[in-house]
XYZ file of C-alpha atoms in Angstrom:
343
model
C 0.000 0.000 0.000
C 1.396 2.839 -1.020
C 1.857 5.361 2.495
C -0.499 8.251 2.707
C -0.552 11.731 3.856
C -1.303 12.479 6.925
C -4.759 13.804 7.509
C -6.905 14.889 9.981
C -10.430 12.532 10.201
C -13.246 11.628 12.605
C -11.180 9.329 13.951
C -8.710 12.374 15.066
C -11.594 13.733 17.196
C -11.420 10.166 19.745
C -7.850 10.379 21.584
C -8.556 7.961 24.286
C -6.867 5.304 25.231
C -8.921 2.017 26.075
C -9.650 2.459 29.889
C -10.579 6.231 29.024
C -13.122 4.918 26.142
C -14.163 2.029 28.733
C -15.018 4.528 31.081
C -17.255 6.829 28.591
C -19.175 4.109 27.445
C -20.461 2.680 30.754
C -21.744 6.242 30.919
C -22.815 6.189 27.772
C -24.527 2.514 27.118
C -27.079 3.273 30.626
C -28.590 6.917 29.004
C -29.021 4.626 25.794
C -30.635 2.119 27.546
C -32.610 4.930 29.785
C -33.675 6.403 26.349
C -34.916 3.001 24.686
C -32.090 4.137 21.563
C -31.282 1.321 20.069
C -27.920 -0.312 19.684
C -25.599 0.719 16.707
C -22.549 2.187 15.306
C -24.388 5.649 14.910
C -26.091 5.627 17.923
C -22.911 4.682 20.389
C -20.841 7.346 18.084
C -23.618 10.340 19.271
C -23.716 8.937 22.922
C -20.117 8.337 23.378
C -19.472 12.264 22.302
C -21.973 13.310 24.302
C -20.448 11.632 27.586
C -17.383 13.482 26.470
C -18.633 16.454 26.704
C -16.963 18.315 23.775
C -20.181 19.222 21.230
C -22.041 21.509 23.503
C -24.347 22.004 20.410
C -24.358 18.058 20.142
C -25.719 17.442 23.580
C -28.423 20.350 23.137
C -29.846 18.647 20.414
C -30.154 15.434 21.241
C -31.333 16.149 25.238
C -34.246 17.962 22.813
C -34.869 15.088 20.805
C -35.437 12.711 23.086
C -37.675 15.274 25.669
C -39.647 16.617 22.390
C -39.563 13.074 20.442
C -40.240 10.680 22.577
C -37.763 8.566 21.307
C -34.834 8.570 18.626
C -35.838 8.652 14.931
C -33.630 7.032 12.865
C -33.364 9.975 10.314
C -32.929 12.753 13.400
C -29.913 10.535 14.555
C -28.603 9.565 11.107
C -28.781 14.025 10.599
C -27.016 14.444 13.891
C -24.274 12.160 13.183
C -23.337 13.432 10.026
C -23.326 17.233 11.416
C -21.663 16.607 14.371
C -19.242 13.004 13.670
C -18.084 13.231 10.020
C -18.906 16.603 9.478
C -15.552 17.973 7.759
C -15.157 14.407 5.682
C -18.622 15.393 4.336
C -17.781 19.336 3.778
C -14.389 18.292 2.229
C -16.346 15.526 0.075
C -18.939 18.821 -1.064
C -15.982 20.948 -1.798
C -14.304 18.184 -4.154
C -17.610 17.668 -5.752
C -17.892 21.138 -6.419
C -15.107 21.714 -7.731
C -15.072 19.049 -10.570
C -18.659 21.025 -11.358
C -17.204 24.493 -11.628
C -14.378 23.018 -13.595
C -16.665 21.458 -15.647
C -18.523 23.874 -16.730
C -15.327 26.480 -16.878
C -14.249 23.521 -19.592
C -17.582 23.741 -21.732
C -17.178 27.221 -21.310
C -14.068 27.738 -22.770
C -14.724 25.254 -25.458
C -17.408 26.779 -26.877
C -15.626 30.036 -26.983
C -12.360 27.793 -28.911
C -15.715 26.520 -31.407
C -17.034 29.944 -32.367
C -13.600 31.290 -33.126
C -12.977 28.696 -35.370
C -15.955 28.875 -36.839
C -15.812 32.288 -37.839
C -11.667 31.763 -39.267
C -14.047 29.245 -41.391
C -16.543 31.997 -42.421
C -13.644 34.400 -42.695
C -11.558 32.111 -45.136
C -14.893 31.201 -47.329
C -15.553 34.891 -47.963
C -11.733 35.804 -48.687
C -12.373 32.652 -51.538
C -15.702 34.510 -52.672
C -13.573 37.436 -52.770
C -10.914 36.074 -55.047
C -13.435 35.962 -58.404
C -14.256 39.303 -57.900
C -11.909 42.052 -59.187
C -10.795 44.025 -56.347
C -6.794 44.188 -54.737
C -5.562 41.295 -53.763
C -4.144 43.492 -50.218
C -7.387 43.713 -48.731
C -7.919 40.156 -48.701
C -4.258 39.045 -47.173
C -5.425 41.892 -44.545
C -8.325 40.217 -43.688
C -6.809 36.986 -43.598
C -4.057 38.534 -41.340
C -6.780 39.636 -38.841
C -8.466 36.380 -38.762
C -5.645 34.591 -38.335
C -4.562 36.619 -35.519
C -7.299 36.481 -33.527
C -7.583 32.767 -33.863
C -3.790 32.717 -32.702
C -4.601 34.832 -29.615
C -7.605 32.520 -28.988
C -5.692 29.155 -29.354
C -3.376 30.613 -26.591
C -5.909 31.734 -24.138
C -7.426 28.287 -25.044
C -3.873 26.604 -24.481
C -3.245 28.775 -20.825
C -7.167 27.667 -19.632
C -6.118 23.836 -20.715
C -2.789 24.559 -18.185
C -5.521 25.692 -14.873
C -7.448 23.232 -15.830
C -4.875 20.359 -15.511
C -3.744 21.964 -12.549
C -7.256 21.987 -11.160
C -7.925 18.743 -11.863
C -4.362 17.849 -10.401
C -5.842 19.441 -7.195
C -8.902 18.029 -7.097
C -7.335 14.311 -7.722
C -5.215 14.901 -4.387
C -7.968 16.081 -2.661
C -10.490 13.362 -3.615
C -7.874 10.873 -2.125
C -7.561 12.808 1.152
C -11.137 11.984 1.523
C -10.501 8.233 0.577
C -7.777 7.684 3.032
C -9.774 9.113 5.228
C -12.109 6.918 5.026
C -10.139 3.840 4.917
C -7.200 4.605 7.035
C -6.339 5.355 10.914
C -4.600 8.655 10.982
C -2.463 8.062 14.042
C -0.960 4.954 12.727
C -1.390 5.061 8.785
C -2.400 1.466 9.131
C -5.852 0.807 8.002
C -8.992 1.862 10.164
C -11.276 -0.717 11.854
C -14.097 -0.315 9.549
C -11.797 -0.967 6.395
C -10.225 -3.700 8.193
C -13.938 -5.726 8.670
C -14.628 -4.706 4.776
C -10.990 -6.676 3.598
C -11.587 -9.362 5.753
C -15.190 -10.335 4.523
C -13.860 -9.732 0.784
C -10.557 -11.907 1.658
C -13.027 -14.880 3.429
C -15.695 -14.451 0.101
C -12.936 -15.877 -1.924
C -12.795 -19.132 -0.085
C -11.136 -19.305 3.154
C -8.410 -21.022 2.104
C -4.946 -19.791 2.934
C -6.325 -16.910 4.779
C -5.342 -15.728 8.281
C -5.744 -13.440 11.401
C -3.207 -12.400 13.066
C -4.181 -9.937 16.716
C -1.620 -8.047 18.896
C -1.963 -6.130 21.294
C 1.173 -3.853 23.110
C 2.156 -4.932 26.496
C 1.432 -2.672 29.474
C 0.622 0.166 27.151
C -1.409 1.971 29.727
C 1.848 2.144 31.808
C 3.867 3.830 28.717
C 0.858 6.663 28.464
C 0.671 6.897 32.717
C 4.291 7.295 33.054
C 5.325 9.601 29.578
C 1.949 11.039 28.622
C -0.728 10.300 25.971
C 1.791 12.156 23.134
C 4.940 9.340 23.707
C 2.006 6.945 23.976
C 0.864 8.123 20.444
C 4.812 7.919 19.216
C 4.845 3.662 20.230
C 1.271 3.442 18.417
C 2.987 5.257 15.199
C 6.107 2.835 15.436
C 4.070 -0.149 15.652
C 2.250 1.000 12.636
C 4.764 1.960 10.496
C 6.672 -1.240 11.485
C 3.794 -3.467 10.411
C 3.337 -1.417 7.229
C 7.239 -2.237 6.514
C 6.812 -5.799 7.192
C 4.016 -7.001 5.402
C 4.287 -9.533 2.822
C 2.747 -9.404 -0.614
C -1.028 -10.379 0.299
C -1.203 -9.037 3.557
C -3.088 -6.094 5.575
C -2.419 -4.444 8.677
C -4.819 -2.549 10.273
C -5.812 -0.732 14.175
C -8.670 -2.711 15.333
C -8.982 0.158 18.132
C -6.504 1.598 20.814
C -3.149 -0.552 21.052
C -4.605 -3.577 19.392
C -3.944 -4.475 15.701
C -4.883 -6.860 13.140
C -2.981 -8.077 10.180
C -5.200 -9.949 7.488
C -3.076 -12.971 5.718
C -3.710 -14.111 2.723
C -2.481 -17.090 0.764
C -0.399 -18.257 3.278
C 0.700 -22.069 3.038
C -0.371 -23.680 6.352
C -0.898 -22.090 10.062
C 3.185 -22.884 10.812
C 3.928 -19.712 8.214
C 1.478 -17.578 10.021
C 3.136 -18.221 13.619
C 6.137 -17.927 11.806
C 5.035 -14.302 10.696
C 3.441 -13.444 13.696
C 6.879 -14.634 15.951
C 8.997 -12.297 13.408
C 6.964 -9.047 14.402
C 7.223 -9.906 17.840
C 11.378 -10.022 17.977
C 10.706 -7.040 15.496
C 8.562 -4.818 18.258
C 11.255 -5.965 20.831
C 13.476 -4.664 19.505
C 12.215 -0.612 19.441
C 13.955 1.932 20.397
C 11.998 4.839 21.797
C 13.515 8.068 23.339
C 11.375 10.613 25.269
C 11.961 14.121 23.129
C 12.236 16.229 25.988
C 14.437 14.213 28.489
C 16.268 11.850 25.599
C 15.488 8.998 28.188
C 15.052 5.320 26.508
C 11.845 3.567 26.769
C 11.677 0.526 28.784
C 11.612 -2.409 25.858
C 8.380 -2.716 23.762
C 6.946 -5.680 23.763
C 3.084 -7.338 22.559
C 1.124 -10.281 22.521
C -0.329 -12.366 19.702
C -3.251 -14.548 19.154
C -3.415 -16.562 15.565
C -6.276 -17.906 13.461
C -6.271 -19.586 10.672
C -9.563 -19.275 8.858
C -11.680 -22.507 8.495
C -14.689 -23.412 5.974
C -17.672 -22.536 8.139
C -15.677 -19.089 9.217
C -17.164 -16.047 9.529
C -15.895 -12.896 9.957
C -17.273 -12.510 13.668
C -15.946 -16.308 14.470
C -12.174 -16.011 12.877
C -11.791 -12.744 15.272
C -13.326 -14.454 18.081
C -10.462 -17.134 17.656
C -7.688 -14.566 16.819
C -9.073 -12.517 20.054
C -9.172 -16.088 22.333
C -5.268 -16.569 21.405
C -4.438 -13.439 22.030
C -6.107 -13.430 25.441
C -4.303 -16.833 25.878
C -0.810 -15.277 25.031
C -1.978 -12.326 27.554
C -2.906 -14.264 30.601
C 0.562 -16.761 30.265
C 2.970 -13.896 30.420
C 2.747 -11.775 27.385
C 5.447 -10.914 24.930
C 4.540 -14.544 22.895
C 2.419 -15.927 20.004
C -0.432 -18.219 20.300
């Protein structure tokens, strides 16, 4: 994959680590259930960011809709989410579209100005031809030839400089349609792949057949410790590490992804039998052990890295729910024997 920009998303707007999410959801999940909301993506997003406090406007709204309502209508919440949640992917997405109108129509614009210029050179040579049977001086024709020729000069260069904005428009316009596509698809802390993109590979990889396809789940050790002891920003640093690392050491067929705080995923596909894959997963844990991490403002070395790993190899009655289940057991085996190992 080839390593995008860095760019600011939704996902930008959630900095907490897992206890600090774990903790604004069990306020969260009890208004749900005082409300009768029901339970999805949408509706935890617009709870959990009202427990945090931060959308003022947010909260207003929906402490309105639920006294005025009566309840939570699907299209009120669906409206609040994408004001308040994905607001600037949806105002960049309007900009982009937008823009390819204007330049659209700037194009047909200028073409039909290039068309009637031409046309007229046309009318302008036919008459100069009419003009040759008849007997008048041949200098007043080369003038008017001169002139017509001119201005269609002068208009194939203004046509030629509005061809040059346009490609640089459109060069514009490319980049920033794929700032909205990676943010979309990918987590902007680590550059890795986002959680939602991550579920969408893995049910495309498992539609193919299961076979030779595997889950690999880590999760970094004590990384509550590194963000107690350095702060949330060195925390942030080990996170980008760990995702650039796992970007570096992919193989061919394989995806890495954040499947939410310190926990990852890497998606394996036609891999040769589960040996490989705990062969794989044992090479990125001797990788992450071996990080070196210095504090910026004291130059002080991090204590060493380390993570667990729980392995799944996919199976014929897998789903995508069941092979994480079994990726998530092993790693919660791995966890509960000591860490820093593969199972």
């Amino acid at each position: 994959m080839r390593e995008p920009e860095r760019h600011a998303t939704a996902l930008a707007l959630y900095p907490e680590d897992t206890q600090e999410a774990a903790a604004l959801l069990k306020q969260a999940v009890p208004l749900m259930m005082r409300h009768s909301i029901p339970t999805n993506p949408v509706h935890y997003a617009l709870w959990y960011t009202y427990c945090r406090g931060q959308e003022p406007e947010l909260n207003h709204q929906l402490d309105r809709l639920v006294l005025e309502e009566g309840g939570f209508p699907a299209e009120s919440a669906t409206k609040l989410f994408r004001d308040f949640i994905i607001r600037d992917e949806l105002e960049e997405a309007r900009a982009g579209q937008q823009q390819a109108i204007d330049l659209v129509d700037d194009m047909e614009r200028d073409v039909s100005h290039s068309v009637k210029v031409n046309l007229n050179f046309q009318a302008s040579l036919e008459h100069c031809i009419e003009m040759l049977d008849e007997p008048i001086a041949l200098p007043s024709i080369l003038s008017e030839l001169q002139q017509s020729t001119q201005l269609i000069q002068d208009q194939q260069a203004l046509f030629l400089g509005q061809l040059r904005a346009a490609q640089n428009e459109i060069t514009s316009l490319r980049a920033k349609l794929e700032r909205v596509q990676l943010a979309a698809t990918v987590d902007s802390l680590t550059q890795v792949f986002n959680r939602n993109t991550f579920t969408r590979l893995l049910e495309q990889a498992l539609s193919k057949g299961p076979d030779g396809v595997a889950l690999v789940m880590l999760d970094i050790d004590h990384f509550k410790q590194f963000n107690d002891q350095y702060g949330h920003p060195l925390g942030d640093r080990v996170l980008q590490h760990v995702g650039q690392l796992l970007r570096n050491a992919l193989p061919p067929h394989g995806v890495a992804a954040r499947y939410g705080g310190e926990e990852f995923c890497v998606i394996l596909q036609r891999c040769a039998d589960i040996d490989s894959v705990y062969a794989f997963a044992e090479q990125l844990r001797l990788k992450i052990r071996t990080l070196r991490i210095k504090t910026r403002s004291t130059d002080e070395l991090l204590d060493t890295v380390t993570a667990s790993f729980g392995v799944a190899f996919a199976e014929s009655d897998d789903s995508v729910e069941s092979l994480i289940t079994r990726a998530d057991d092993a790693l919660y085996r791995a966890k509960r024997n000591g860490r820093n190992q593969v199972q």
